[in-house]
């Protein structure tokens, strides 16, 4: 019978898998011991070495690729009301031969798409400006001193305060 690591109590689990993932450890003290951290002093200098930062990368969300303008314009036509107006305009032009009504409806959908794209662009710009101004920090303990650092500098397994 094979024993699953999750079924084994903390101390025995460490003996079975000394490199157990930090989230499988049962108590905060086990996590601190496994990471060679002291709650009074924080991570040891070896625990803060740049290799973790290089291995895991920066602690920030990846920037989303900007949507091309033409795609954002076309996306405006996914709205059901836009589709109804466009179909009504096309039906007015071809089978009914109502040139004025058909052109008016098609121009309304174009204007609505342009305005919708412009509003979306302003929203994206506002979010980008907020992200540039927002600096998230975290309180950590380094060499026995509590410090506030940019959250981007946090690496997995670093102990932080709430």
CSV table of N, CA and C in Angstrom, one decimal:
chain,number,residue,atom,x,y,z
A,1,UNK,N,0.8,-1.2,0.0
A,1,UNK,CA,0.0,0.0,0.0
A,1,UNK,C,0.9,1.2,0.0
A,2,UNK,N,0.6,2.1,-0.9
A,2,UNK,CA,1.4,3.3,-1.1
A,2,UNK,C,0.8,4.5,-0.3
A,3,UNK,N,1.6,5.2,0.5
A,3,UNK,CA,1.1,6.3,1.3
A,3,UNK,C,1.2,7.6,0.5
A,4,UNK,N,0.1,8.3,0.5
A,4,UNK,CA,0.1,9.7,-0.1
A,4,UNK,C,0.8,10.6,0.9
A,5,UNK,N,1.5,11.6,0.3
A,5,UNK,CA,2.3,12.5,1.2
A,5,UNK,C,1.3,13.4,2.0
A,6,UNK,N,0.1,13.7,1.4
A,6,UNK,CA,-0.8,14.5,2.1
A,6,UNK,C,-1.5,13.9,3.3
A,7,UNK,N,-1.4,12.5,3.4
A,7,UNK,CA,-2.0,11.8,4.5
A,7,UNK,C,-1.0,11.6,5.7
A,8,UNK,N,0.2,12.0,5.5
A,8,UNK,CA,1.2,11.8,6.6
A,8,UNK,C,1.3,13.1,7.4
A,9,UNK,N,1.4,13.0,8.8
A,9,UNK,CA,1.6,14.1,9.6
A,9,UNK,C,2.9,14.9,9.4
A,10,UNK,N,2.9,16.1,9.8
A,10,UNK,CA,4.0,17.0,9.5
A,10,UNK,C,5.4,16.5,9.6
A,11,UNK,N,5.9,16.0,10.8
A,11,UNK,CA,7.2,15.6,11.0
A,11,UNK,C,7.6,14.4,10.1
A,12,UNK,N,6.7,13.5,10.0
A,12,UNK,CA,7.0,12.3,9.1
A,12,UNK,C,7.0,12.7,7.6
A,13,UNK,N,6.2,13.7,7.3
A,13,UNK,CA,6.1,14.2,5.9
A,13,UNK,C,7.5,14.8,5.5
A,14,UNK,N,8.1,15.5,6.5
A,14,UNK,CA,9.4,16.1,6.2
A,14,UNK,C,10.4,15.0,6.0
A,15,UNK,N,10.3,13.9,6.7
A,15,UNK,CA,11.3,12.8,6.5
A,15,UNK,C,11.1,12.1,5.2
A,16,UNK,N,9.8,12.0,4.7
A,16,UNK,CA,9.5,11.4,3.5
A,16,UNK,C,9.9,12.3,2.3
A,17,UNK,N,9.7,13.6,2.4
A,17,UNK,CA,9.9,14.5,1.4
A,17,UNK,C,10.5,15.8,1.9
A,18,UNK,N,11.9,15.8,2.1
A,18,UNK,CA,12.5,16.9,2.7
A,18,UNK,C,12.3,18.2,1.9
A,19,UNK,N,12.1,18.1,0.6
A,19,UNK,CA,11.8,19.3,-0.2
A,19,UNK,C,10.4,19.5,-0.5
A,20,UNK,N,9.5,19.2,0.6
A,20,UNK,CA,8.1,19.3,0.4
A,20,UNK,C,7.7,20.8,0.1
A,21,UNK,N,6.7,21.0,-0.7
A,21,UNK,CA,6.3,22.3,-1.0
A,21,UNK,C,5.8,23.0,0.3
A,22,UNK,N,6.1,24.3,0.4
A,22,UNK,CA,5.8,25.1,1.6
A,22,UNK,C,4.3,25.0,1.9
A,23,UNK,N,3.4,25.0,0.9
A,23,UNK,CA,2.0,25.0,1.2
A,23,UNK,C,1.4,23.7,1.8
A,24,UNK,N,2.3,22.6,1.7
A,24,UNK,CA,1.8,21.3,2.3
A,24,UNK,C,2.2,21.2,3.7
A,25,UNK,N,3.1,22.1,4.3
A,25,UNK,CA,3.5,22.0,5.6
A,25,UNK,C,2.3,22.5,6.5
A,26,UNK,N,2.2,21.8,7.7
A,26,UNK,CA,1.1,22.0,8.6
A,26,UNK,C,1.1,23.2,9.5
A,27,UNK,N,2.2,23.8,9.8
A,27,UNK,CA,2.3,24.9,10.7
A,27,UNK,C,3.3,25.9,10.3
A,28,UNK,N,3.0,27.2,10.7
A,28,UNK,CA,3.9,28.2,10.3
A,28,UNK,C,5.4,28.0,10.7
A,29,UNK,N,5.6,27.3,11.9
A,29,UNK,CA,6.9,27.0,12.3
A,29,UNK,C,7.6,26.1,11.4
A,30,UNK,N,6.9,25.1,10.9
A,30,UNK,CA,7.5,24.2,9.9
A,30,UNK,C,7.9,24.9,8.6
A,31,UNK,N,7.1,25.8,8.2
A,31,UNK,CA,7.5,26.6,7.0
A,31,UNK,C,8.7,27.4,7.3
A,32,UNK,N,8.8,28.1,8.4
A,32,UNK,CA,10.0,28.9,8.8
A,32,UNK,C,11.2,28.0,8.9
A,33,UNK,N,11.1,26.8,9.5
A,33,UNK,CA,12.2,26.0,9.6
A,33,UNK,C,12.7,25.4,8.2
A,34,UNK,N,11.7,25.1,7.4
A,34,UNK,CA,12.1,24.6,6.1
A,34,UNK,C,12.7,25.6,5.2
A,35,UNK,N,12.4,26.9,5.4
A,35,UNK,CA,13.0,28.0,4.7
A,35,UNK,C,14.2,28.6,5.3
A,36,UNK,N,14.6,28.0,6.4
A,36,UNK,CA,15.7,28.5,7.2
A,36,UNK,C,15.5,30.0,7.6
A,37,UNK,N,14.3,30.3,8.1
A,37,UNK,CA,14.0,31.7,8.5
A,37,UNK,C,13.7,31.7,10.0
A,38,UNK,N,14.0,32.7,10.6
A,38,UNK,CA,13.8,32.9,12.0
A,38,UNK,C,12.7,34.0,12.1
A,39,UNK,N,11.6,33.8,12.9
A,39,UNK,CA,10.5,34.8,12.9
A,39,UNK,C,11.0,36.1,13.5
A,40,UNK,N,12.1,36.1,14.3
A,40,UNK,CA,12.6,37.4,14.8
A,40,UNK,C,13.5,38.1,13.8
A,41,UNK,N,14.2,37.4,12.9
A,41,UNK,CA,15.1,38.0,12.0
A,41,UNK,C,14.8,38.0,10.6
A,42,UNK,N,13.8,37.1,10.2
A,42,UNK,CA,13.4,37.0,8.8
A,42,UNK,C,14.3,36.0,8.1
A,43,UNK,N,14.3,36.1,6.8
A,43,UNK,CA,15.1,35.2,6.0
A,43,UNK,C,16.6,35.5,6.3
A,44,UNK,N,17.4,34.4,6.2
A,44,UNK,CA,18.8,34.6,6.3
A,44,UNK,C,19.3,35.2,5.0
A,45,UNK,N,20.5,35.8,5.0
A,45,UNK,CA,21.0,36.4,3.8
A,45,UNK,C,21.0,35.4,2.6
A,46,UNK,N,21.3,34.2,2.9
A,46,UNK,CA,21.4,33.1,1.9
A,46,UNK,C,19.9,32.9,1.3
A,47,UNK,N,18.9,33.1,2.2
A,47,UNK,CA,17.6,32.9,1.7
A,47,UNK,C,17.1,34.1,0.9
A,48,UNK,N,17.8,35.2,0.9
A,48,UNK,CA,17.4,36.4,0.1
A,48,UNK,C,18.2,36.5,-1.1
A,49,UNK,N,19.1,35.6,-1.3
A,49,UNK,CA,20.0,35.8,-2.5
A,49,UNK,C,19.2,35.9,-3.8
A,50,UNK,N,19.8,36.6,-4.7
A,50,UNK,CA,19.1,36.9,-6.0
A,50,UNK,C,18.6,35.7,-6.8
A,51,UNK,N,19.1,34.5,-6.5
A,51,UNK,CA,18.7,33.4,-7.3
A,51,UNK,C,17.2,33.2,-7.3
A,52,UNK,N,16.5,33.4,-6.1
A,52,UNK,CA,15.1,33.3,-6.1
A,52,UNK,C,14.4,34.3,-7.0
A,53,UNK,N,14.9,35.5,-7.0
A,53,UNK,CA,14.3,36.6,-7.8
A,53,UNK,C,14.6,36.2,-9.3
A,54,UNK,N,15.7,35.7,-9.6
A,54,UNK,CA,16.0,35.3,-11.0
A,54,UNK,C,15.2,34.1,-11.4
A,55,UNK,N,15.0,33.2,-10.5
A,55,UNK,CA,14.3,31.9,-10.8
A,55,UNK,C,12.8,32.2,-11.0
A,56,UNK,N,12.2,33.0,-10.1
A,56,UNK,CA,10.8,33.2,-10.2
A,56,UNK,C,10.4,34.5,-10.9
A,57,UNK,N,11.3,35.4,-11.1
A,57,UNK,CA,11.0,36.6,-11.8
A,57,UNK,C,10.3,37.6,-10.8
A,58,UNK,N,10.0,38.8,-11.4
A,58,UNK,CA,9.4,39.9,-10.6
A,58,UNK,C,8.0,39.5,-10.2
A,59,UNK,N,7.6,40.0,-9.0
A,59,UNK,CA,6.3,39.7,-8.5
A,59,UNK,C,5.3,40.7,-8.9
A,60,UNK,N,5.0,40.7,-10.2
A,60,UNK,CA,4.0,41.7,-10.8
A,60,UNK,C,3.3,41.0,-11.9
A,61,UNK,N,2.1,41.5,-12.2
A,61,UNK,CA,1.3,41.0,-13.3
A,61,UNK,C,2.0,41.4,-14.6
A,62,UNK,N,1.9,40.4,-15.5
A,62,UNK,CA,2.4,40.7,-16.8
A,62,UNK,C,1.5,41.7,-17.5
A,63,UNK,N,2.1,42.6,-18.2
A,63,UNK,CA,1.4,43.6,-19.0
A,63,UNK,C,0.6,43.0,-20.1
A,64,UNK,N,-0.6,43.3,-20.2
A,64,UNK,CA,-1.4,42.7,-21.3
A,64,UNK,C,-1.1,43.4,-22.6
A,65,UNK,N,-1.1,42.6,-23.6
A,65,UNK,CA,-0.8,43.2,-25.0
A,65,UNK,C,-2.0,44.1,-25.3
A,66,UNK,N,-1.7,45.2,-25.9
A,66,UNK,CA,-2.7,46.1,-26.4
A,66,UNK,C,-3.5,45.5,-27.5
A,67,UNK,N,-4.8,45.7,-27.5
A,67,UNK,CA,-5.7,45.2,-28.5
A,67,UNK,C,-5.6,46.2,-29.7
A,68,UNK,N,-5.4,45.6,-30.9
A,68,UNK,CA,-5.3,46.5,-32.1
A,68,UNK,C,-6.6,47.3,-32.2
A,69,UNK,N,-6.5,48.5,-32.7
A,69,UNK,CA,-7.7,49.4,-32.9
A,69,UNK,C,-8.8,48.8,-33.7
A,70,UNK,N,-8.3,48.2,-34.8
A,70,UNK,CA,-9.3,47.6,-35.7
A,70,UNK,C,-10.1,46.5,-35.0
A,71,UNK,N,-9.5,45.7,-34.2
A,71,UNK,CA,-10.2,44.6,-33.5
A,71,UNK,C,-11.1,45.2,-32.4
A,72,UNK,N,-10.7,46.3,-31.7
A,72,UNK,CA,-11.6,47.0,-30.8
A,72,UNK,C,-12.8,47.6,-31.5
A,73,UNK,N,-12.6,48.1,-32.7
A,73,UNK,CA,-13.7,48.6,-33.5
A,73,UNK,C,-14.7,47.5,-33.9
A,74,UNK,N,-14.1,46.4,-34.3
A,74,UNK,CA,-15.0,45.3,-34.7
A,74,UNK,C,-15.7,44.7,-33.5
A,75,UNK,N,-15.1,44.7,-32.4
A,75,UNK,CA,-15.7,44.2,-31.1
A,75,UNK,C,-16.9,44.9,-30.8
A,76,UNK,N,-17.0,46.2,-31.2
A,76,UNK,CA,-18.2,47.0,-30.9
A,76,UNK,C,-19.5,46.4,-31.5
A,77,UNK,N,-19.2,45.6,-32.6
A,77,UNK,CA,-20.4,45.0,-33.3
A,77,UNK,C,-20.8,43.7,-32.7
A,78,UNK,N,-20.2,43.3,-31.5
A,78,UNK,CA,-20.7,42.1,-30.8
A,78,UNK,C,-21.9,42.4,-30.0
A,79,UNK,N,-22.2,43.7,-29.8
A,79,UNK,CA,-23.4,44.1,-29.1
A,79,UNK,C,-24.7,43.8,-29.9
A,80,UNK,N,-25.7,43.2,-29.3
A,80,UNK,CA,-26.9,42.8,-30.0
A,80,UNK,C,-27.6,44.0,-30.7
A,81,UNK,N,-27.6,45.1,-30.0
A,81,UNK,CA,-28.3,46.3,-30.6
A,81,UNK,C,-27.6,46.7,-31.9
A,82,UNK,N,-26.3,46.7,-31.9
A,82,UNK,CA,-25.5,47.1,-33.1
A,82,UNK,C,-25.8,46.1,-34.2
A,83,UNK,N,-25.9,44.8,-33.9
A,83,UNK,CA,-26.2,43.8,-34.9
A,83,UNK,C,-27.6,44.1,-35.5
A,84,UNK,N,-28.6,44.4,-34.6
A,84,UNK,CA,-30.0,44.6,-35.1
A,84,UNK,C,-30.0,45.8,-36.0
A,85,UNK,N,-29.4,46.9,-35.6
A,85,UNK,CA,-29.4,48.1,-36.4
A,85,UNK,C,-28.7,47.9,-37.7
A,86,UNK,N,-27.6,47.2,-37.7
A,86,UNK,CA,-26.9,46.9,-39.0
A,86,UNK,C,-27.7,46.0,-39.9
A,87,UNK,N,-28.3,45.0,-39.4
A,87,UNK,CA,-29.2,44.2,-40.2
A,87,UNK,C,-30.4,44.9,-40.8
A,88,UNK,N,-31.0,45.8,-39.9
A,88,UNK,CA,-32.1,46.6,-40.3
A,88,UNK,C,-31.7,47.6,-41.5
A,89,UNK,N,-30.5,48.1,-41.3
A,89,UNK,CA,-30.0,49.0,-42.3
A,89,UNK,C,-29.7,48.3,-43.6
A,90,UNK,N,-29.1,47.1,-43.6
A,90,UNK,CA,-28.9,46.4,-44.8
A,90,UNK,C,-30.1,45.9,-45.4
A,91,UNK,N,-31.1,45.5,-44.6
A,91,UNK,CA,-32.4,45.1,-45.2
A,91,UNK,C,-33.2,46.3,-45.8
A,92,UNK,N,-33.0,47.5,-45.2
A,92,UNK,CA,-33.6,48.7,-45.8
A,92,UNK,C,-33.0,49.0,-47.1
A,93,UNK,N,-31.7,48.8,-47.3
A,93,UNK,CA,-31.0,49.1,-48.5
A,93,UNK,C,-31.4,48.2,-49.7
A,94,UNK,N,-31.3,46.9,-49.4
A,94,UNK,CA,-31.4,45.9,-50.5
A,94,UNK,C,-32.8,45.5,-50.9
A,95,UNK,N,-33.4,44.7,-50.0
A,95,UNK,CA,-34.7,44.3,-50.5
A,95,UNK,C,-35.8,45.4,-50.5
A,96,UNK,N,-35.7,46.4,-49.6
A,96,UNK,CA,-36.8,47.4,-49.5
A,96,UNK,C,-36.4,48.6,-50.3
A,97,UNK,N,-35.2,48.8,-50.7
A,97,UNK,CA,-34.7,50.0,-51.5
A,97,UNK,C,-35.1,51.3,-50.8
A,98,UNK,N,-34.9,51.3,-49.5
A,98,UNK,CA,-35.1,52.6,-48.7
A,98,UNK,C,-33.7,53.1,-48.4
A,99,UNK,N,-33.2,53.9,-49.4
A,99,UNK,CA,-31.8,54.3,-49.3
A,99,UNK,C,-31.6,55.2,-48.1
A,100,UNK,N,-32.4,56.2,-47.9
A,100,UNK,CA,-32.2,57.1,-46.7
A,100,UNK,C,-32.2,56.4,-45.4
A,101,UNK,N,-33.2,55.5,-45.2
A,101,UNK,CA,-33.3,54.8,-43.9
A,101,UNK,C,-32.1,53.9,-43.7
A,102,UNK,N,-31.8,53.1,-44.8
A,102,UNK,CA,-30.7,52.2,-44.7
A,102,UNK,C,-29.3,52.9,-44.4
A,103,UNK,N,-29.0,54.0,-45.1
A,103,UNK,CA,-27.8,54.7,-44.9
A,103,UNK,C,-27.8,55.3,-43.5
A,104,UNK,N,-28.9,55.8,-43.0
A,104,UNK,CA,-29.0,56.4,-41.7
A,104,UNK,C,-28.7,55.3,-40.6
A,105,UNK,N,-29.3,54.2,-40.7
A,105,UNK,CA,-29.0,53.1,-39.8
A,105,UNK,C,-27.6,52.6,-39.8
A,106,UNK,N,-27.0,52.5,-41.0
A,106,UNK,CA,-25.6,52.0,-41.0
A,106,UNK,C,-24.7,53.1,-40.5
A,107,UNK,N,-25.0,54.4,-40.8
A,107,UNK,CA,-24.1,55.5,-40.2
A,107,UNK,C,-24.3,55.5,-38.7
A,108,UNK,N,-25.5,55.3,-38.2
A,108,UNK,CA,-25.6,55.2,-36.7
A,108,UNK,C,-24.8,54.1,-36.1
A,109,UNK,N,-24.7,53.0,-36.7
A,109,UNK,CA,-23.9,51.9,-36.2
A,109,UNK,C,-22.4,52.2,-36.2
A,110,UNK,N,-22.0,52.9,-37.3
A,110,UNK,CA,-20.6,53.3,-37.4
A,110,UNK,C,-20.3,54.3,-36.3
A,111,UNK,N,-21.2,55.3,-36.2
A,111,UNK,CA,-20.9,56.4,-35.1
A,111,UNK,C,-20.9,55.7,-33.7
A,112,UNK,N,-21.8,54.8,-33.5
A,112,UNK,CA,-21.8,54.1,-32.2
A,112,UNK,C,-20.5,53.3,-32.0
A,113,UNK,N,-20.0,52.7,-33.0
A,113,UNK,CA,-18.8,51.9,-32.9
A,113,UNK,C,-17.6,52.8,-32.6
A,114,UNK,N,-17.6,53.9,-33.3
A,114,UNK,CA,-16.4,54.9,-33.1
A,114,UNK,C,-16.5,55.5,-31.7
A,115,UNK,N,-17.7,55.9,-31.2
A,115,UNK,CA,-17.8,56.4,-29.9
A,115,UNK,C,-17.5,55.4,-28.8
A,116,UNK,N,-17.9,54.1,-29.0
A,116,UNK,CA,-17.6,53.0,-28.1
A,116,UNK,C,-16.2,52.7,-28.0
A,117,UNK,N,-15.5,52.8,-29.2
A,117,UNK,CA,-14.0,52.5,-29.2
A,117,UNK,C,-13.3,53.7,-28.5
A,118,UNK,N,-13.8,54.9,-28.7
A,118,UNK,CA,-13.1,56.1,-28.0
A,118,UNK,C,-13.3,56.0,-26.5
A,119,UNK,N,-14.5,55.6,-26.0
A,119,UNK,CA,-14.7,55.5,-24.6
A,119,UNK,C,-13.9,54.4,-24.0
A,120,UNK,N,-13.8,53.3,-24.7
A,120,UNK,CA,-12.9,52.2,-24.3
A,120,UNK,C,-11.5,52.6,-24.2
A,121,UNK,N,-11.0,53.4,-25.2
A,121,UNK,CA,-9.6,53.9,-25.2
A,121,UNK,C,-9.4,54.8,-24.0
A,122,UNK,N,-10.3,55.6,-23.6
A,122,UNK,CA,-10.2,56.5,-22.5
A,122,UNK,C,-10.1,55.7,-21.2
A,123,UNK,N,-10.9,54.6,-21.1
A,123,UNK,CA,-10.9,53.7,-19.9
A,123,UNK,C,-9.6,53.0,-19.8
A,124,UNK,N,-9.1,52.5,-20.9
A,124,UNK,CA,-7.8,51.9,-20.9
A,124,UNK,C,-6.7,52.8,-20.4
A,125,UNK,N,-6.7,54.1,-20.9
A,125,UNK,CA,-5.7,55.1,-20.5
A,125,UNK,C,-5.8,55.4,-19.0
A,126,UNK,N,-7.0,55.4,-18.5
A,126,UNK,CA,-7.2,55.7,-17.1
A,126,UNK,C,-6.7,54.6,-16.2
A,127,UNK,N,-6.9,53.4,-16.6
A,127,UNK,CA,-6.4,52.2,-15.9
A,127,UNK,C,-4.8,52.2,-15.9
A,128,UNK,N,-4.3,52.5,-17.1
A,128,UNK,CA,-2.8,52.5,-17.2
A,128,UNK,C,-2.2,53.6,-16.3
A,129,UNK,N,-2.9,54.8,-16.3
A,129,UNK,CA,-2.4,55.9,-15.4
A,129,UNK,C,-2.4,55.5,-13.9
A,130,UNK,N,-3.5,54.8,-13.5
A,130,UNK,CA,-3.6,54.3,-12.1
A,130,UNK,C,-2.5,53.3,-11.8
A,131,UNK,N,-2.3,52.4,-12.7
A,131,UNK,CA,-1.2,51.4,-12.5
A,131,UNK,C,0.1,52.0,-12.4
A,132,UNK,N,0.4,53.1,-13.1
A,132,UNK,CA,1.7,53.8,-13.0
A,132,UNK,C,1.9,54.5,-11.7
A,133,UNK,N,0.8,55.0,-11.1
A,133,UNK,CA,0.8,55.7,-9.8
A,133,UNK,C,0.7,54.8,-8.6
A,134,UNK,N,0.2,53.6,-8.8
A,134,UNK,CA,0.0,52.7,-7.7
A,134,UNK,C,1.2,52.0,-7.3
A,135,UNK,N,1.7,52.1,-6.1
A,135,UNK,CA,2.9,51.4,-5.6
A,135,UNK,C,2.4,50.6,-4.5
A,136,UNK,N,2.4,49.3,-4.6
A,136,UNK,CA,2.0,48.4,-3.6
A,136,UNK,C,3.3,48.0,-2.8
A,137,UNK,N,3.2,48.0,-1.5
A,137,UNK,CA,4.3,47.7,-0.7
A,137,UNK,C,4.0,46.5,0.3
A,138,UNK,N,5.0,45.9,0.8
A,138,UNK,CA,4.8,44.8,1.7
A,138,UNK,C,5.7,45.0,2.9
A,139,UNK,N,5.3,44.6,4.1
A,139,UNK,CA,6.1,44.7,5.3
A,139,UNK,C,6.8,43.3,5.5
A,140,UNK,N,8.1,43.3,5.5
A,140,UNK,CA,8.9,42.1,5.7
A,140,UNK,C,9.9,42.3,6.8
A,141,UNK,N,10.5,41.2,7.3
A,141,UNK,CA,11.5,41.3,8.3
A,141,UNK,C,12.8,40.9,7.7
A,142,UNK,N,13.8,41.8,7.8
A,142,UNK,CA,15.1,41.6,7.2
A,142,UNK,C,16.2,41.8,8.3
A,143,UNK,N,16.9,40.8,8.6
A,143,UNK,CA,18.0,40.9,9.6
A,143,UNK,C,17.4,41.5,10.9
A,144,UNK,N,16.3,41.1,11.3
A,144,UNK,CA,15.7,41.5,12.6
A,144,UNK,C,15.0,42.8,12.6
A,145,UNK,N,15.0,43.5,11.4
A,145,UNK,CA,14.3,44.8,11.3
A,145,UNK,C,13.2,44.7,10.4
A,146,UNK,N,12.0,45.3,10.8
A,146,UNK,CA,10.9,45.3,9.9
A,146,UNK,C,11.1,46.4,8.8
A,147,UNK,N,10.9,46.0,7.6
A,147,UNK,CA,11.1,46.9,6.5
A,147,UNK,C,9.9,46.9,5.6
A,148,UNK,N,9.7,48.0,4.9
A,148,UNK,CA,8.6,48.1,3.9
A,148,UNK,C,9.3,48.1,2.5
A,149,UNK,N,9.0,47.1,1.6
A,149,UNK,CA,9.6,47.1,0.3
A,149,UNK,C,8.5,47.0,-0.7
A,150,UNK,N,8.9,47.4,-2.0
A,150,UNK,CA,7.9,47.3,-3.1
A,150,UNK,C,7.5,45.8,-3.2
A,151,UNK,N,6.2,45.6,-3.4
A,151,UNK,CA,5.7,44.2,-3.6
A,151,UNK,C,6.4,43.5,-4.7
A,152,UNK,N,6.9,44.2,-5.7
A,152,UNK,CA,7.5,43.5,-6.9
A,152,UNK,C,8.8,42.8,-6.4
A,153,UNK,N,9.4,43.2,-5.3
A,153,UNK,CA,10.6,42.5,-4.8
A,153,UNK,C,10.3,41.3,-4.0
A,154,UNK,N,9.1,41.0,-3.7
A,154,UNK,CA,8.8,39.8,-2.9
A,154,UNK,C,9.0,38.6,-3.8
A,155,UNK,N,9.5,37.5,-3.2
A,155,UNK,CA,9.7,36.3,-3.9
A,155,UNK,C,9.0,35.2,-3.2
A,156,UNK,N,8.6,34.1,-3.9
A,156,UNK,CA,7.9,33.0,-3.2
A,156,UNK,C,8.7,32.5,-1.9
A,157,UNK,N,8.0,32.2,-0.9
A,157,UNK,CA,8.5,31.7,0.4
A,157,UNK,C,9.0,32.8,1.3
A,158,UNK,N,8.9,34.1,0.9
A,158,UNK,CA,9.3,35.1,1.8
A,158,UNK,C,8.2,35.4,2.8
A,159,UNK,N,8.6,35.5,4.1
A,159,UNK,CA,7.6,35.7,5.1
A,159,UNK,C,7.3,37.2,5.1
A,160,UNK,N,6.0,37.5,5.3
A,160,UNK,CA,5.6,38.9,5.3
A,160,UNK,C,4.6,39.1,6.4
A,161,UNK,N,4.4,40.4,6.8
A,161,UNK,CA,3.5,40.7,7.9
A,161,UNK,C,2.2,41.2,7.3
A,162,UNK,N,1.1,41.0,8.1
A,162,UNK,CA,-0.2,41.5,7.6
A,162,UNK,C,-0.5,42.9,8.2
